[in-house]
């Protein structure tokens, strides 16, 4: 057995198959993935104003530590997947268009547009039009990003829907990622002006940051995915490079996988793991201790390199095949529920 297939074989019982019946009904198994997030910059982990930061007190150790909220992890992983999908489409549009044509046959309205102008599912904030709320305007409903991370659909996005709305639920559930140390500090910044002259005035300002080098322990539960879907999620997660507010300036991070587990229930939480590792600062030390903890819970070791070794263009094509298979089963279910034949 090759090195890259060994870890996949150990979790194979928790994976769905492309073409498998009833993929829209959950199986009683789940995949747990544990990872670390290392701050490479002065992170801004806030949901309110510049003087605010997301922090919690670890219950056992009593450390007051910064935290990355699950929706932030979800959003950056989804956006990274979309970037990977766009890059793949740019080089393999003919192959991907075959799946888009299938989506068009199933009644996804954006598929016709994408066949003309090129595929580009996008995440857009809700807007108001004619007094009504519009949600998920840029999402197509049929691509891997939508079928894995979820989307809300009406008859405007999917023709077979009539008089109802359908929500595709996410199959990726993140814990908050908790830091192991109290790495919060204020930093004073200077607004940069252009030209030979400048005035100080209000050019100095202070924000609350996470200290560079701070390590967060994260965990995700992944359910009802095929192998290409799992590889796409893991590949997207390890390629996340920025997170938090003003991420283009302060958000640099490095994510490293630590372990993976297949089972019928979750065995631990990111909170529990971070509490056990409270006070640890060195990434190598944290990964070593984390590996020992995870082994007790039945995890097998997983690294970024293990995932990189099995990612390929074929993986992305299989991902599209898996996505359209899921979409087709969804359309059949909708047609059955509405009393129509498809």
Coordinates of C-alpha atoms in Angstrom, one line a residue, residues 85 97 150 160 188 224 233 248 250 273 282 337:
X85 CA -11.9 25.8 -8.7
X97 CA -18.3 22.6 -19.1
X150 CA -24.3 25.0 1.4
X160 CA -37.8 22.6 -10.7
X188 CA 0.2 51.6 17.5
X224 CA -21.3 12.7 4.0
X233 CA -11.8 20.6 1.7
X248 CA -4.8 41.8 3.3
X250 CA -2.6 41.7 9.0
X273 CA -7.3 20.2 23.1
X282 CA 6.5 26.3 20.1
X337 CA -41.5 15.9 -3.0

